[in-house]
Amino acid sequence: MSQLVRIDRVDAVTVITLDNPPVNAFAFDLRVALRDALVAGMDDDGVEALVIAAAGRIFSAGADIREFDSGASSDSPSLPELITTIEDAPKPVVVALHGTAVGGACELALGCHGRVAEAGTKIGLPEVTLGIVPGAGGTQRLPRVIGVAAALDIIVSGKPITAERGRDLGLIDEVVGADGDRVEVAVALAHRLATDSTAPAKTRERDDLLAEAREQPGIFDDYRGKIARRARGFEAPFACIDCVEAAVTRPFAEGIAFERETFVRCRDSEQSKAQRYAFFAERQARKVRGVERDTPELTIARAAVLGCGTMGGGIAMCFANAGIPVIVTESDQGVLDRGMEAIRRNYASTVSKGRLSSDDAEARISLIEPSLDFDQLADVDIVIEAVFEDMALKKDIFGRLDAVCRADAVLATNTSSLDVNEIASVTSRPEQVVGTHFFSPANVMRLVEIVRGAATSPETLATTLALSRRLGKVGVVVGVCDSFAANRMLYPYSRQAQFLIEEGAFPEQIDRVLYDFGLPMGPFALSDLAGIDVGWRVRQHREPTRPKNLRYSAIADRLYEMGRYGQKTQKGWYRYEEGSRTPIPDPEVADLIVSTSEALGIERREISDEEILERCMYPLINEGARILDEGIAERASDLDLIWMHGFGFPRYRGGPMFYADSVGLKHVYETMKSFFEVHHDWLEPAPLLEHLAREGRTFGEWTAP
Ligand SMILES: NC(=O)c1ccc[n+]([C@@H]2O[C@H](COP(=O)([O-])OP(=O)(O)OC[C@H]3O[C@@H](n4cnc5c(N)ncnc54)[C@H](O)[C@@H]3O)[C@@H](O)[C@H]2O)c1
């Protein structure tokens, strides 16, 4: 027998232990070994029942995703075949889960006749997050076991539940506490089922809970409506609902055939390819050049945040949410009080939406300690500075931090554009200085650009990467340059949007095209949210370096001069009704735009949606190519993560660089070239884009020299 499974006998029960490190993925070889072990157990007259358990940290992460591309996931025995073998077994088969049992592992458990799990085990069907539906009967069996409503929640959200919740829902027969032994409990259950005179119950033959759902035919359309906003643009969540609906409306054999068909269609879709790419991109980003796997990290037990403004307050909440005590300091008691008040309001709003209990909110707030005393920073492990964007102020603060903080503490800055090396230079420990660029709102957006200074050590990077994961963030390492990767790519995108309105478009048309593309909002709605005054300040800093022969769009400056700062003044590119964030096109702005075109002598023209998409998207991709060429980012997928987690770029398109690859770099290059010929500006195709396009290669294939 292969080493991928171990077989033991406990009295008359065969215990099959999966042992396919690191995550017991159900790759082909493991499936063969498990099938052989199952058949042997069933053929052995001395065996009354079987238990499937697993060695290692977790029970199993399910199917081997890499087999989706090779097609090996369908090789016999496929997971669906194995599960049918289990369900049809003449002897009871009980599964003993621990750690994590998701995807195919959860589906396998659903085919078993008894299910035991260690307390805290995470059980779920995350397939939807990869753009597919569960493909081994999950959508047909789960509603039979726990009912349609609960099954929809699990399958459509992809979020796992705990073993305890599983017991309440009827998914788990017994939860084993810390003092118990899951295999012993499973063996005892298997023995009890074997001594029962009836044949093992087949999940697929259960109908009681489906019958209940048949009484409420509107349940599926209601669910489609419920997720419409959240799942906008994604195909898989709706495909999941269709499959569960098929479980209710069709016989099992037809339902399972429908699930398979849907699975194959999703698996081969562009969306799923993009979402699988994003999944691997997140893992890839943890591998950073020069940071070995065994690089020592500093454990962050206590943190401090300097500045309790928009960003500082949000960052303090991130620590509190992760259970890490954090001190927040300000220069003035009144400002500090207001900052803490904003944090409390933020938590209160989460509580009022039912997303957090008030006890949990209080517990989190109690982890945030406001203080005016700089000396208190003496024993924290990391400080994140989030004061005004002013080099002289930041240098002064880093000098003081260097004097006060423990010698091994990490000193991080949340600057969005300043030179991290210059900030580090005033300390005696530049190797422990790093940028941690959070995105607004910091407690919500998952991106942290980790800015590696010239002296930043591997230990500091390893510490910051590990911290970002603990905070539930996606940390992406970038190098020092003006505005780093995310905002540097955003700039040409917003810039082209502004030229387009001078040439003939209106903000609402441009925003609609980009919203329909899948972004949470277009550049003008974004500008109103971030503040037209903020953009104005950025231009004051950037424009002096703009070569004089480049165009400049002054419309945003006019809005700034008119006091139209965006949502905060209820007027910006759009107008806003009291208490509403819905942008309403404003004739005053339209007049301003038309008169600006006239003053510039531009004859306004009809601009197609396609031109809008390409004029906005390709320049940001082009800037991404420059960033790669300069070594500011290590790989194209890092830039894709930055856009997905910093700006809500649709995951089903895989990020801008992946999108460019799927459009074809030759087309992107040629379109950029024609834009450059007509509009000049910063539209010259980047050398790397040209190079890859000529060679017929992709950003995904490119590796840094
Ligand atoms: N707002 C954003 O969207 C955003 C996003 C990413 C990064 N950033 C960066 O984060 C930093 C903070 O930005 P913000 O938007 O939170 O600004 P903010 O003005 O809302 O907050 C800055 C806070 O720092 C405090 N402060 C000033 N001097 C101080 C000192 N000596 N000691 C302690 N506190 C002091 C101020 O009182 C203020 O409350 C800036 O570097 C900014 O570029 C901002």
mmCIF file of C-alpha atoms in Angstrom, residues 24-220:
data_model
loop_
_atom_site.group_PDB
_atom_site.id
_atom_site.type_symbol
_atom_site.label_atom_id
_atom_site.label_comp_id
_atom_site.label_asym_id
_atom_site.label_seq_id
_atom_site.Cartn_x
_atom_site.Cartn_y
_atom_site.Cartn_z
ATOM 1 C CA ASN A 24 -3.540 16.344 2.319
ATOM 2 C CA ALA A 25 -4.730 17.645 -1.038
ATOM 3 C CA PHE A 26 -6.756 15.043 -2.923
ATOM 4 C CA ALA A 27 -4.337 14.738 -5.810
ATOM 5 C CA PHE A 28 -4.592 11.713 -8.091
ATOM 6 C CA ASP A 29 -2.156 9.504 -6.121
ATOM 7 C CA LEU A 30 -3.944 10.101 -2.849
ATOM 8 C CA ARG A 31 -7.290 9.324 -4.455
ATOM 9 C CA VAL A 32 -5.959 5.992 -5.741
ATOM 10 C CA ALA A 33 -4.504 5.120 -2.339
ATOM 11 C CA LEU A 34 -7.723 6.032 -0.555
ATOM 12 C CA ARG A 35 -9.865 4.068 -3.000
ATOM 13 C CA ASP A 36 -7.646 0.982 -2.586
ATOM 14 C CA ALA A 37 -7.800 1.272 1.195
ATOM 15 C CA LEU A 38 -11.582 1.655 1.125
ATOM 16 C CA VAL A 39 -12.063 -1.328 -1.172
ATOM 17 C CA ALA A 40 -9.730 -3.467 0.949
ATOM 18 C CA GLY A 41 -11.670 -2.569 4.081
ATOM 19 C CA MET A 42 -15.007 -3.326 2.468
ATOM 20 C CA ASP A 43 -13.806 -6.669 1.116
ATOM 21 C CA ASP A 44 -12.449 -7.749 4.486
ATOM 22 C CA ASP A 45 -15.076 -9.766 6.378
ATOM 23 C CA GLY A 46 -13.352 -9.028 9.681
ATOM 24 C CA VAL A 47 -14.008 -5.291 9.231
ATOM 25 C CA GLU A 48 -17.381 -3.937 10.363
ATOM 26 C CA ALA A 49 -16.817 -0.213 9.659
ATOM 27 C CA LEU A 50 -14.239 2.310 8.436
ATOM 28 C CA VAL A 51 -12.921 5.619 9.680
ATOM 29 C CA ILE A 52 -11.165 8.209 7.505
ATOM 30 C CA ALA A 53 -8.839 10.479 9.471
ATOM 31 C CA ALA A 54 -5.785 12.517 8.536
ATOM 32 C CA ALA A 55 -2.264 13.138 9.773
ATOM 33 C CA GLY A 56 -0.706 16.589 9.934
ATOM 34 C CA ARG A 57 -1.910 20.043 10.818
ATOM 35 C CA ILE A 58 -5.214 19.858 8.983
ATOM 36 C CA PHE A 59 -7.578 17.188 7.696
ATOM 37 C CA SER A 60 -7.422 18.413 4.110
ATOM 38 C CA ALA A 61 -7.577 21.547 1.965
ATOM 39 C CA GLY A 62 -9.561 19.609 -0.653
ATOM 40 C CA ALA A 63 -8.819 19.165 -4.335
ATOM 41 C CA ASP A 64 -5.402 19.922 -5.759
ATOM 42 C CA ILE A 65 -6.073 23.181 -7.620
ATOM 43 C CA ARG A 66 -3.117 22.651 -9.938
ATOM 44 C CA GLU A 67 -4.910 19.605 -11.367
ATOM 45 C CA PHE A 68 -7.632 21.912 -12.714
ATOM 46 C CA ASP A 69 -5.240 23.185 -15.330
ATOM 47 C CA SER A 70 -3.784 19.794 -16.234
ATOM 48 C CA GLY A 71 -7.195 18.123 -16.266
ATOM 49 C CA ALA A 72 -5.917 15.425 -13.862
ATOM 50 C CA SER A 73 -8.744 16.195 -11.439
ATOM 51 C CA SER A 74 -11.053 14.122 -13.669
ATOM 52 C CA ASP A 75 -8.749 11.063 -13.769
ATOM 53 C CA SER A 76 -10.421 8.046 -12.224
ATOM 54 C CA PRO A 77 -10.996 7.707 -9.368
ATOM 55 C CA SER A 78 -12.158 11.301 -9.419
ATOM 56 C CA LEU A 79 -13.280 12.836 -6.157
ATOM 57 C CA PRO A 80 -16.989 12.481 -7.073
ATOM 58 C CA GLU A 81 -16.414 8.780 -7.811
ATOM 59 C CA LEU A 82 -14.637 8.258 -4.497
ATOM 60 C CA ILE A 83 -17.432 9.957 -2.628
ATOM 61 C CA THR A 84 -20.025 7.764 -4.328
ATOM 62 C CA THR A 85 -17.971 4.703 -3.349
ATOM 63 C CA ILE A 86 -18.083 5.871 0.256
ATOM 64 C CA GLU A 87 -21.772 6.751 0.202
ATOM 65 C CA ASP A 88 -22.674 3.366 -1.351
ATOM 66 C CA ALA A 89 -20.448 1.374 1.011
ATOM 67 C CA PRO A 90 -22.207 -1.572 2.656
ATOM 68 C CA LYS A 91 -20.340 -0.755 5.869
ATOM 69 C CA PRO A 92 -20.518 2.603 7.654
ATOM 70 C CA VAL A 93 -17.746 5.081 6.918
ATOM 71 C CA VAL A 94 -17.134 7.793 9.523
ATOM 72 C CA VAL A 95 -14.869 10.778 8.993
ATOM 73 C CA ALA A 96 -12.743 12.333 11.767
ATOM 74 C CA LEU A 97 -11.990 15.980 10.898
ATOM 75 C CA HIS A 98 -9.485 18.340 12.459
ATOM 76 C CA GLY A 99 -7.891 21.712 11.688
ATOM 77 C CA THR A 100 -9.425 22.489 8.315
ATOM 78 C CA ALA A 101 -11.693 20.458 6.049
ATOM 79 C CA VAL A 102 -12.661 22.538 3.065
ATOM 80 C CA GLY A 103 -13.671 22.075 -0.538
ATOM 81 C CA GLY A 104 -13.324 18.461 -1.641
ATOM 82 C CA ALA A 105 -12.625 17.440 1.967
ATOM 83 C CA CYS A 106 -15.961 18.820 3.097
ATOM 84 C CA GLU A 107 -17.644 17.132 0.146
ATOM 85 C CA LEU A 108 -16.014 13.842 1.075
ATOM 86 C CA ALA A 109 -17.286 14.250 4.635
ATOM 87 C CA LEU A 110 -20.790 14.838 3.256
ATOM 88 C CA GLY A 111 -20.687 11.442 1.558
ATOM 89 C CA CYS A 112 -19.755 9.695 4.822
ATOM 90 C CA HIS A 113 -22.302 8.115 7.160
ATOM 91 C CA GLY A 114 -20.993 9.794 10.287
ATOM 92 C CA ARG A 115 -18.984 12.964 10.877
ATOM 93 C CA VAL A 116 -16.829 13.745 13.902
ATOM 94 C CA ALA A 117 -14.738 16.907 14.221
ATOM 95 C CA GLU A 118 -12.310 18.389 16.689
ATOM 96 C CA ALA A 119 -13.565 21.577 18.313
ATOM 97 C CA GLY A 120 -12.675 24.615 16.220
ATOM 98 C CA THR A 121 -12.237 22.706 12.953
ATOM 99 C CA LYS A 122 -12.968 24.971 10.004
ATOM 100 C CA ILE A 123 -15.356 23.356 7.570
ATOM 101 C CA GLY A 124 -16.511 24.942 4.350
ATOM 102 C CA LEU A 125 -16.785 25.132 0.591
ATOM 103 C CA PRO A 126 -14.544 28.027 -0.561
ATOM 104 C CA GLU A 127 -14.725 27.077 -4.257
ATOM 105 C CA VAL A 128 -16.664 30.239 -5.096
ATOM 106 C CA THR A 129 -13.604 32.318 -4.174
ATOM 107 C CA LEU A 130 -11.766 30.559 -7.008
ATOM 108 C CA GLY A 131 -14.559 31.306 -9.451
ATOM 109 C CA ILE A 132 -15.969 27.775 -9.476
ATOM 110 C CA VAL A 133 -18.768 25.816 -7.814
ATOM 111 C CA PRO A 134 -18.088 22.821 -5.583
ATOM 112 C CA GLY A 135 -17.671 20.003 -8.081
ATOM 113 C CA ALA A 136 -17.910 16.839 -5.998
ATOM 114 C CA GLY A 137 -21.526 16.915 -4.918
ATOM 115 C CA GLY A 138 -21.211 19.686 -2.313
ATOM 116 C CA THR A 139 -24.067 21.718 -3.745
ATOM 117 C CA GLN A 140 -26.326 18.642 -3.813
ATOM 118 C CA ARG A 141 -25.500 17.034 -0.476
ATOM 119 C CA LEU A 142 -25.001 20.033 1.816
ATOM 120 C CA PRO A 143 -28.603 21.308 1.457
ATOM 121 C CA ARG A 144 -29.831 17.774 2.166
ATOM 122 C CA VAL A 145 -27.875 17.739 5.426
ATOM 123 C CA ILE A 146 -28.331 21.285 6.780
ATOM 124 C CA GLY A 147 -31.161 22.782 4.726
ATOM 125 C CA VAL A 148 -31.162 25.197 1.815
ATOM 126 C CA ALA A 149 -30.775 28.535 3.609
ATOM 127 C CA ALA A 150 -27.716 27.500 5.640
ATOM 128 C CA ALA A 151 -26.210 25.700 2.648
ATOM 129 C CA LEU A 152 -26.586 28.783 0.449
ATOM 130 C CA ASP A 153 -24.804 30.908 3.053
ATOM 131 C CA ILE A 154 -21.850 28.540 3.179
ATOM 132 C CA ILE A 155 -21.586 27.799 -0.539
ATOM 133 C CA VAL A 156 -22.217 31.310 -1.875
ATOM 134 C CA SER A 157 -20.002 33.124 0.622
ATOM 135 C CA GLY A 158 -17.247 30.520 0.576
ATOM 136 C CA LYS A 159 -16.667 31.272 4.261
ATOM 137 C CA PRO A 160 -15.969 28.309 6.517
ATOM 138 C CA ILE A 161 -17.917 27.549 9.688
ATOM 139 C CA THR A 162 -16.604 25.981 12.891
ATOM 140 C CA ALA A 163 -17.255 22.412 13.960
ATOM 141 C CA GLU A 164 -19.489 23.736 16.759
ATOM 142 C CA ARG A 165 -21.650 25.644 14.306
ATOM 143 C CA GLY A 166 -21.636 22.538 12.108
ATOM 144 C CA ARG A 167 -23.017 20.512 15.015
ATOM 145 C CA ASP A 168 -25.814 23.056 15.533
ATOM 146 C CA LEU A 169 -26.680 22.820 11.845
ATOM 147 C CA GLY A 170 -26.657 19.014 11.822
ATOM 148 C CA LEU A 171 -23.510 18.705 9.718
ATOM 149 C CA ILE A 172 -21.345 17.288 12.506
ATOM 150 C CA ASP A 173 -22.520 14.411 14.713
ATOM 151 C CA GLU A 174 -19.994 14.901 17.488
ATOM 152 C CA VAL A 175 -17.529 17.649 18.384
ATOM 153 C CA VAL A 176 -14.454 16.395 20.222
ATOM 154 C CA GLY A 177 -13.000 18.717 22.868
ATOM 155 C CA ALA A 178 -9.329 19.313 23.551
ATOM 156 C CA ASP A 179 -9.160 16.404 26.001
ATOM 157 C CA GLY A 180 -10.709 13.918 23.574
ATOM 158 C CA ASP A 181 -9.272 11.884 20.722
ATOM 159 C CA ARG A 182 -11.081 12.412 17.422
ATOM 160 C CA VAL A 183 -10.154 9.009 16.047
ATOM 161 C CA GLU A 184 -11.354 7.181 19.171
ATOM 162 C CA VAL A 185 -14.658 9.030 19.040
ATOM 163 C CA ALA A 186 -15.005 8.264 15.324
ATOM 164 C CA VAL A 187 -14.235 4.572 15.908
ATOM 165 C CA ALA A 188 -16.896 4.420 18.629
ATOM 166 C CA LEU A 189 -19.440 6.090 16.334
ATOM 167 C CA ALA A 190 -18.505 3.742 13.478
ATOM 168 C CA HIS A 191 -18.975 0.773 15.788
ATOM 169 C CA ARG A 192 -22.401 2.024 16.896
ATOM 170 C CA LEU A 193 -23.506 2.568 13.293
ATOM 171 C CA ALA A 194 -22.244 -0.908 12.359
ATOM 172 C CA THR A 195 -24.249 -2.569 15.101
ATOM 173 C CA ASP A 196 -27.357 -0.731 13.944
ATOM 174 C CA SER A 197 -29.450 -3.197 11.970
ATOM 175 C CA THR A 198 -30.231 -0.771 9.104
ATOM 176 C CA ALA A 199 -27.889 -0.179 6.186
ATOM 177 C CA PRO A 200 -25.737 2.981 6.297
ATOM 178 C CA ALA A 201 -27.874 6.008 5.385
ATOM 179 C CA LYS A 202 -27.022 7.632 2.067
ATOM 180 C CA THR A 203 -26.951 11.441 2.149
ATOM 181 C CA ARG A 204 -28.236 11.667 -1.414
ATOM 182 C CA GLU A 205 -31.432 9.839 -0.401
ATOM 183 C CA ARG A 206 -32.364 12.402 2.242
ATOM 184 C CA ASP A 207 -35.220 14.661 1.199
ATOM 185 C CA ASP A 208 -36.822 16.072 4.370
ATOM 186 C CA LEU A 209 -35.014 19.429 4.277
ATOM 187 C CA LEU A 210 -35.401 19.804 0.517
ATOM 188 C CA ALA A 211 -39.126 19.259 0.868
ATOM 189 C CA GLU A 212 -39.224 22.272 3.205
ATOM 190 C CA ALA A 213 -37.503 24.398 0.580
ATOM 191 C CA ARG A 214 -39.959 23.303 -2.102
ATOM 192 C CA GLU A 215 -42.611 25.073 -0.049
ATOM 193 C CA GLN A 216 -40.746 28.387 -0.551
ATOM 194 C CA PRO A 217 -40.078 28.643 -4.286
ATOM 195 C CA GLY A 218 -39.039 32.318 -4.028
ATOM 196 C CA ILE A 219 -36.039 31.536 -1.829
ATOM 197 C CA PHE A 220 -33.540 31.400 -4.712
#
